[in-house]
Tab-separated table of N, CA, C and O in Angstrom:
chain	number	residue	atom	x	y	z
I	283	UNK	N	31.978	-5.465	-9.812
I	283	UNK	CA	30.699	-5.812	-9.267
I	283	UNK	C	29.764	-4.809	-10.179
I	283	UNK	O	30.021	-3.774	-10.518
I	284	UNK	N	28.522	-5.517	-10.461
I	284	UNK	CA	27.504	-4.842	-11.444
I	284	UNK	C	26.749	-3.945	-10.667
I	284	UNK	O	26.206	-4.525	-9.615
I	285	UNK	N	26.576	-2.714	-10.780
I	285	UNK	CA	25.755	-1.850	-9.988
I	285	UNK	C	24.217	-2.301	-10.333
I	285	UNK	O	23.668	-2.992	-11.267
I	286	UNK	N	23.548	-2.345	-9.153
I	286	UNK	CA	21.925	-2.767	-9.381
I	286	UNK	C	21.317	-1.630	-9.841
I	286	UNK	O	21.551	-0.493	-9.825
I	287	UNK	N	20.148	-1.987	-10.548
I	287	UNK	CA	19.279	-0.906	-11.178
I	287	UNK	C	18.735	-0.182	-10.296
I	287	UNK	O	18.317	-0.515	-8.848
I	288	UNK	N	18.489	0.980	-10.413
I	288	UNK	CA	17.907	2.172	-9.286
I	288	UNK	C	16.465	1.773	-9.362
I	288	UNK	O	15.681	1.678	-10.379
I	289	UNK	N	16.098	1.934	-7.996
I	289	UNK	CA	14.487	1.607	-7.795
I	289	UNK	C	13.941	2.888	-7.094
I	289	UNK	O	14.720	3.613	-6.346
I	290	UNK	N	12.611	2.897	-7.140
I	290	UNK	CA	11.815	3.935	-6.530
I	290	UNK	C	10.869	3.131	-5.627
I	290	UNK	O	10.599	2.113	-5.801
I	291	UNK	N	10.024	4.044	-4.952
I	291	UNK	CA	8.754	3.445	-4.198
I	291	UNK	C	8.056	2.730	-5.274
I	291	UNK	O	7.113	1.876	-4.867
I	292	UNK	N	7.756	3.188	-6.417
I	292	UNK	CA	7.047	2.401	-7.376
I	292	UNK	C	7.358	1.143	-8.175
I	292	UNK	O	6.886	0.825	-8.919
I	293	UNK	N	8.883	0.921	-7.970
I	293	UNK	CA	9.532	-0.056	-8.480
I	293	UNK	C	10.660	0.335	-8.930
I	293	UNK	O	11.341	1.382	-9.118
I	294	UNK	N	11.246	-0.866	-9.971
I	294	UNK	CA	12.515	-0.336	-10.689
I	294	UNK	C	12.320	0.765	-11.756
I	294	UNK	O	11.343	1.100	-12.300
I	295	UNK	N	13.254	1.651	-11.824
I	295	UNK	CA	13.528	2.615	-12.934
I	295	UNK	C	13.391	2.113	-14.366
I	295	UNK	O	14.147	1.005	-14.420
I	296	UNK	N	12.689	2.624	-15.151
I	296	UNK	CA	12.575	2.220	-16.565
I	296	UNK	C	13.866	2.117	-17.139
I	296	UNK	O	14.661	3.239	-16.797
I	297	UNK	N	14.245	1.302	-18.015
I	297	UNK	CA	15.561	1.463	-18.962
I	297	UNK	C	15.457	2.478	-19.821
I	297	UNK	O	16.785	2.985	-19.863
I	298	UNK	N	14.584	2.814	-20.470
I	298	UNK	CA	14.625	3.940	-21.482
I	298	UNK	C	13.385	4.324	-21.667
I	298	UNK	O	12.294	3.940	-21.104
I	299	UNK	N	13.055	5.374	-22.384
I	299	UNK	CA	11.694	6.067	-22.613
I	299	UNK	C	10.777	5.059	-23.197
I	299	UNK	O	9.479	5.223	-22.963
I	300	UNK	N	11.091	4.022	-24.173
I	300	UNK	CA	10.227	3.346	-24.858
I	300	UNK	C	9.730	2.440	-23.729
I	300	UNK	O	8.548	1.980	-23.863
I	301	UNK	N	10.602	1.752	-23.144
I	301	UNK	CA	10.107	0.712	-21.867
I	301	UNK	C	9.036	1.572	-20.978
I	301	UNK	O	8.273	1.103	-20.674
I	302	UNK	N	9.471	2.913	-20.664
I	302	UNK	CA	8.418	3.599	-19.760
I	302	UNK	C	7.099	3.842	-20.550
I	302	UNK	O	6.034	3.531	-19.587
I	303	UNK	N	7.052	4.045	-21.843
I	303	UNK	CA	5.827	4.042	-22.723
I	303	UNK	C	5.156	2.753	-22.490
I	303	UNK	O	3.962	3.037	-22.382
I	304	UNK	N	5.710	1.791	-22.660
I	304	UNK	CA	4.990	0.562	-22.852
I	304	UNK	C	4.599	0.113	-21.265
I	304	UNK	O	3.343	-0.327	-21.091
I	305	UNK	N	5.309	0.465	-20.373
I	305	UNK	CA	4.729	0.223	-18.901
I	305	UNK	C	3.406	1.280	-18.588
I	305	UNK	O	2.588	0.557	-18.115
I	306	UNK	N	3.397	2.272	-18.951
I	306	UNK	CA	2.266	3.135	-18.879
I	306	UNK	C	1.106	2.652	-19.663
I	306	UNK	O	0.181	2.536	-19.373
I	307	UNK	N	1.430	2.143	-20.855
I	307	UNK	CA	0.330	1.543	-21.857
I	307	UNK	C	-0.343	0.478	-21.075
I	307	UNK	O	-1.228	0.230	-21.205
I	308	UNK	N	0.556	-0.439	-20.697
I	308	UNK	CA	0.127	-1.699	-20.155
I	308	UNK	C	-0.480	-1.502	-18.585
I	308	UNK	O	-1.470	-2.038	-18.423
I	309	UNK	N	-0.146	-0.273	-17.988
I	309	UNK	CA	-1.037	-0.020	-16.617
I	309	UNK	C	-2.320	0.669	-16.765
I	309	UNK	O	-2.978	0.469	-16.094
I	310	UNK	N	-2.691	1.282	-18.088
I	310	UNK	CA	-3.910	2.042	-18.167
I	310	UNK	C	-5.031	1.098	-17.988
I	310	UNK	O	-5.995	1.654	-17.434
I	311	UNK	N	-5.014	-0.086	-18.714
I	311	UNK	CA	-6.405	-0.942	-18.473
I	311	UNK	C	-6.572	-1.121	-16.952
I	311	UNK	O	-7.545	-1.185	-16.550
I	312	UNK	N	-5.326	-1.553	-16.273
I	312	UNK	CA	-5.738	-1.924	-14.810
I	312	UNK	C	-6.050	-0.773	-13.904
I	312	UNK	O	-6.950	-0.929	-13.213
I	313	UNK	N	-5.526	0.377	-14.302
I	313	UNK	CA	-5.890	1.602	-13.583
I	313	UNK	C	-7.240	2.076	-13.796
I	313	UNK	O	-8.200	2.305	-12.874
I	314	UNK	N	-7.823	1.807	-15.237
I	314	UNK	CA	-9.269	2.069	-15.352
I	314	UNK	C	-10.109	0.866	-14.797
I	314	UNK	O	-11.225	1.412	-14.124
I	315	UNK	N	-9.598	0.004	-14.576
I	315	UNK	CA	-10.549	-1.343	-13.943
I	315	UNK	C	-10.843	-0.927	-12.456
I	315	UNK	O	-11.762	-0.967	-11.932
I	316	UNK	N	-9.429	-0.527	-11.888
I	316	UNK	CA	-9.341	-0.333	-10.340
I	316	UNK	C	-10.484	0.840	-10.290
I	316	UNK	O	-11.132	0.940	-9.087
I	317	UNK	N	-10.277	1.730	-10.787
I	317	UNK	CA	-11.263	3.014	-10.772
I	317	UNK	C	-12.786	2.851	-10.867
I	317	UNK	O	-13.554	3.538	-10.422
I	318	UNK	N	-13.042	1.628	-11.506
I	318	UNK	CA	-14.514	1.242	-11.890
I	318	UNK	C	-15.056	0.212	-11.018
I	318	UNK	O	-16.123	0.300	-10.825
I	319	UNK	N	-14.257	-0.190	-9.991
I	319	UNK	CA	-14.625	-1.058	-8.826
I	319	UNK	C	-15.553	-0.284	-7.898
I	319	UNK	O	-15.330	0.893	-7.709
I	320	UNK	N	-16.532	-1.027	-7.533
I	320	UNK	CA	-17.436	-0.268	-6.400
I	320	UNK	C	-16.668	0.093	-5.210
I	320	UNK	O	-15.993	-0.696	-4.609
I	321	UNK	N	-16.903	1.243	-4.930
I	321	UNK	CA	-16.293	1.958	-3.574
I	321	UNK	C	-14.792	2.451	-3.664
I	321	UNK	O	-14.082	2.666	-2.787
I	322	UNK	N	-14.350	2.121	-5.066
I	322	UNK	CA	-13.074	2.418	-5.209
I	322	UNK	C	-12.560	3.971	-4.923
I	322	UNK	O	-11.600	4.442	-4.794
I	323	UNK	N	-13.527	4.915	-5.136
I	323	UNK	CA	-13.369	6.370	-4.853
I	323	UNK	C	-14.252	6.725	-3.786
I	323	UNK	O	-13.954	7.914	-3.272
I	324	UNK	N	-15.129	6.032	-3.328
I	324	UNK	CA	-15.963	6.390	-2.047
I	324	UNK	C	-14.956	6.391	-0.778
I	324	UNK	O	-14.550	7.109	-0.234
I	325	UNK	N	-15.537	5.171	0.021
I	325	UNK	CA	-14.978	5.248	1.341
I	325	UNK	C	-13.475	5.188	1.302
I	325	UNK	O	-12.810	5.596	2.484
I	326	UNK	N	-12.709	4.527	0.234
I	326	UNK	CA	-11.334	4.624	0.336
I	326	UNK	C	-10.731	6.232	0.080
I	326	UNK	O	-9.779	6.340	0.773
I	327	UNK	N	-11.377	6.846	-0.665
I	327	UNK	CA	-11.030	8.175	-0.821
I	327	UNK	C	-11.100	8.995	0.549
I	327	UNK	O	-10.383	9.827	0.877
I	328	UNK	N	-12.278	8.554	1.212
I	328	UNK	CA	-12.337	9.338	2.723
I	328	UNK	C	-11.503	8.857	3.546
I	328	UNK	O	-11.146	9.668	4.640
I	329	UNK	N	-10.831	7.642	3.317
I	329	UNK	CA	-10.016	7.191	4.468
I	329	UNK	C	-8.564	7.717	4.078
I	329	UNK	O	-7.608	7.660	4.770
I	330	UNK	N	-8.354	8.343	2.947
I	330	UNK	CA	-6.981	8.822	2.426
I	330	UNK	C	-6.714	10.099	3.173
I	330	UNK	O	-7.540	10.954	2.991
I	331	UNK	N	-5.634	10.308	3.685
I	331	UNK	CA	-5.255	11.480	4.225
I	331	UNK	C	-3.940	12.003	3.729
I	331	UNK	O	-2.731	11.453	3.906
I	332	UNK	N	-4.000	12.827	2.609
I	332	UNK	CA	-2.734	13.173	2.011
I	332	UNK	C	-1.637	13.808	2.758
I	332	UNK	O	-0.569	13.612	2.666
I	333	UNK	N	-2.097	14.738	4.013
I	333	UNK	CA	-1.215	15.316	4.594
I	333	UNK	C	-0.403	14.316	5.548
I	333	UNK	O	0.952	14.426	5.667
I	334	UNK	N	-1.267	13.074	5.998
I	334	UNK	CA	-0.431	12.292	6.725
I	334	UNK	C	0.683	11.235	5.740
I	334	UNK	O	1.528	10.935	6.361
I	335	UNK	N	0.181	11.308	4.652
I	335	UNK	CA	1.056	10.620	3.717
I	335	UNK	C	2.309	11.345	3.522
I	335	UNK	O	3.322	10.769	3.574
I	336	UNK	N	2.004	12.728	3.203
I	336	UNK	CA	3.280	13.513	3.149
I	336	UNK	C	4.106	13.517	4.374
I	336	UNK	O	5.362	13.401	4.190
I	337	UNK	N	3.569	13.445	5.482
I	337	UNK	CA	4.234	13.509	6.634
I	337	UNK	C	5.199	12.127	6.835
I	337	UNK	O	6.311	12.187	7.225
I	338	UNK	N	4.494	10.984	6.644
I	338	UNK	CA	5.287	9.819	6.534
I	338	UNK	C	6.364	9.700	5.470
I	338	UNK	O	7.614	9.331	5.902
I	339	UNK	N	6.122	10.202	4.438
I	339	UNK	CA	7.035	10.286	3.389
I	339	UNK	C	8.349	11.081	3.838
I	339	UNK	O	9.448	10.745	3.382
I	340	UNK	N	8.073	12.233	4.357
I	340	UNK	CA	9.313	13.213	4.755
I	340	UNK	C	9.918	12.329	5.932
I	340	UNK	O	11.207	12.390	6.026
I	341	UNK	N	9.290	11.561	6.802
I	341	UNK	CA	9.948	10.971	7.892
I	341	UNK	C	10.905	9.775	7.404
I	341	UNK	O	11.769	9.503	7.871
I	342	UNK	N	10.421	9.024	6.236
I	342	UNK	CA	11.025	8.093	5.658
I	342	UNK	C	12.283	8.700	5.087
I	342	UNK	O	13.547	8.320	5.187
I	343	UNK	N	12.203	9.821	4.262
I	343	UNK	CA	13.277	10.452	3.643
I	343	UNK	C	14.327	10.922	4.588
I	343	UNK	O	15.602	10.844	4.313
I	344	UNK	N	13.811	11.377	5.831
I	344	UNK	CA	14.619	11.957	6.913
I	344	UNK	C	15.265	10.844	7.717
I	344	UNK	O	16.051	11.035	8.717
I	345	UNK	N	14.814	9.632	7.371
I	345	UNK	CA	15.388	8.484	8.449
I	345	UNK	C	14.781	8.342	9.775
I	345	UNK	O	15.295	7.801	10.757
I	346	UNK	N	13.689	9.227	9.848
I	346	UNK	CA	12.995	9.243	11.358
I	346	UNK	C	11.884	8.084	11.274
I	346	UNK	O	11.510	7.718	12.476
I	347	UNK	N	11.400	7.439	10.255
I	347	UNK	CA	10.119	6.531	10.316
I	347	UNK	C	10.728	5.164	10.945
I	347	UNK	O	11.753	4.660	10.610
I	348	UNK	N	10.066	4.809	11.915
I	348	UNK	CA	10.514	3.523	12.506
I	348	UNK	C	9.156	2.444	12.373
I	348	UNK	O	7.983	2.984	12.505
I	349	UNK	N	9.643	1.414	12.008
I	349	UNK	CA	8.640	0.253	11.715
I	349	UNK	C	8.505	-0.610	13.140
I	349	UNK	O	9.275	-0.824	13.700
I	350	UNK	N	7.183	-0.518	13.356
I	350	UNK	CA	6.964	-1.239	14.791
I	350	UNK	C	6.059	-2.509	14.452
I	350	UNK	O	4.852	-2.584	14.216
I	351	UNK	N	6.680	-3.442	14.386
I	351	UNK	CA	6.392	-4.869	13.905
I	351	UNK	C	4.946	-5.332	14.753
I	351	UNK	O	4.023	-6.004	14.352
I	352	UNK	N	5.114	-4.928	16.366
I	352	UNK	CA	4.151	-5.327	16.947
I	352	UNK	C	2.779	-4.725	16.592
I	352	UNK	O	1.657	-5.074	16.543
I	353	UNK	N	2.892	-3.356	16.076
I	353	UNK	CA	1.670	-2.563	15.655
I	353	UNK	C	1.136	-3.069	14.283
I	353	UNK	O	-0.284	-3.312	14.163
I	354	UNK	N	2.171	-3.763	13.628
I	354	UNK	CA	1.502	-4.336	12.461
I	354	UNK	C	0.857	-5.611	12.449
I	354	UNK	O	-0.249	-5.871	11.984
I	355	UNK	N	1.507	-6.247	13.471
I	355	UNK	CA	0.875	-7.695	13.898
I	355	UNK	C	-0.388	-7.445	14.570
I	355	UNK	O	-1.646	-8.240	14.236
I	356	UNK	N	-0.723	-6.404	15.371
I	356	UNK	CA	-2.180	-6.365	15.939
I	356	UNK	C	-3.139	-5.508	14.786
I	356	UNK	O	-4.272	-6.026	14.992
I	357	UNK	N	-2.598	-4.855	13.871
I	357	UNK	CA	-3.616	-4.550	12.752
I	357	UNK	C	-3.938	-5.940	12.113
I	357	UNK	O	-5.249	-5.901	11.609
I	358	UNK	N	-2.997	-6.755	11.634
I	358	UNK	CA	-3.268	-7.764	10.887
I	358	UNK	C	-4.310	-8.765	11.728
I	358	UNK	O	-5.394	-9.303	11.222
I	359	UNK	N	-3.883	-9.006	12.932
I	359	UNK	CA	-4.832	-9.856	13.744
I	359	UNK	C	-6.340	-9.033	13.728
I	359	UNK	O	-7.229	-9.989	13.892
I	360	UNK	N	-6.398	-7.953	14.062
I	360	UNK	CA	-7.866	-7.306	14.196
I	360	UNK	C	-8.270	-7.466	12.795
I	360	UNK	O	-9.555	-7.635	12.710
I	361	UNK	N	-7.649	-7.404	11.526
I	361	UNK	CA	-8.174	-7.735	10.197
I	361	UNK	C	-8.884	-9.071	10.151
I	361	UNK	O	-9.904	-9.243	9.585
I	362	UNK	N	-7.976	-9.814	10.602
I	362	UNK	CA	-8.462	-11.321	10.528
I	362	UNK	C	-9.513	-11.639	11.300
I	362	UNK	O	-10.515	-12.176	11.001
I	363	UNK	N	-9.633	-11.053	12.510
I	363	UNK	CA	-10.912	-11.177	13.448
I	363	UNK	C	-12.126	-10.442	12.791
I	363	UNK	O	-13.129	-11.110	12.712
I	364	UNK	N	-11.933	-9.728	12.220
I	364	UNK	CA	-12.980	-8.716	11.419
I	364	UNK	C	-13.553	-9.728	10.340
I	364	UNK	O	-14.766	-9.782	10.173
I	365	UNK	N	-12.719	-10.506	9.613
I	365	UNK	CA	-13.197	-11.266	8.412
I	365	UNK	C	-13.840	-12.379	8.905
I	365	UNK	O	-14.648	-13.080	8.377
I	366	UNK	N	-13.171	-13.182	10.078
I	366	UNK	CA	-13.811	-14.390	10.468
I	366	UNK	C	-14.972	-14.348	11.322
I	366	UNK	O	-15.742	-15.209	11.514
I	367	UNK	N	-15.142	-12.984	12.031
I	367	UNK	CA	-16.191	-12.733	13.001
I	367	UNK	C	-17.667	-13.092	12.467
I	367	UNK	O	-18.301	-13.868	13.094
I	368	UNK	N	-18.013	-12.508	11.288
I	368	UNK	CA	-19.569	-12.644	10.891
I	368	UNK	C	-19.547	-14.237	10.514
I	368	UNK	O	-20.777	-14.845	10.629
I	369	UNK	N	-18.499	-15.056	10.304
I	369	UNK	CA	-18.679	-16.358	9.658
I	369	UNK	C	-19.068	-17.455	10.962
I	369	UNK	O	-19.436	-18.449	10.715
I	370	UNK	N	-18.697	-16.881	12.145
I	370	UNK	CA	-18.837	-17.830	13.316
I	370	UNK	C	-19.913	-17.333	14.121
I	370	UNK	O	-19.968	-17.734	15.313
I	371	UNK	N	-21.394	-16.893	13.394
I	371	UNK	CA	-22.365	-16.872	14.113
I	371	UNK	C	-22.901	-17.782	15.128
I	371	UNK	O	-22.939	-18.983	14.422
I	372	UNK	N	-23.063	-17.736	16.253
I	372	UNK	CA	-23.718	-18.817	17.002
I	372	UNK	C	-22.571	-19.738	17.641
I	372	UNK	O	-22.897	-20.920	18.000
I	373	UNK	N	-21.474	-19.620	17.183
I	373	UNK	CA	-20.449	-20.506	17.645
I	373	UNK	C	-19.921	-20.203	19.120
I	373	UNK	O	-20.436	-19.251	19.702
I	374	UNK	N	-19.085	-21.076	19.486
I	374	UNK	CA	-18.444	-20.876	20.897
I	374	UNK	C	-17.478	-19.889	20.846
I	374	UNK	O	-16.073	-20.335	20.380
I	375	UNK	N	-17.542	-18.959	21.653
I	375	UNK	CA	-16.518	-17.660	21.317
I	375	UNK	C	-16.095	-17.307	22.922
I	375	UNK	O	-16.918	-17.417	23.782
């Protein structure tokens, strides 16, 4: 059997140094574009909790993190309701 390529949270591990350098070079324009978007560092940065991310990362490493599909579904439904809500002004709800 052929071993699978090693992957990380960021994706597949680069095959060699030249490949990694090319990926970094290709990612730079996208990264700069994302940082230039309105609100990319404002509200999103305020919502980011580094301590919470570190705690979740540790739980994943230790095998304690549990995915709760019902919670994910509830969050997705709430997001859809928020997106659809303003467009149905004056509608029958």
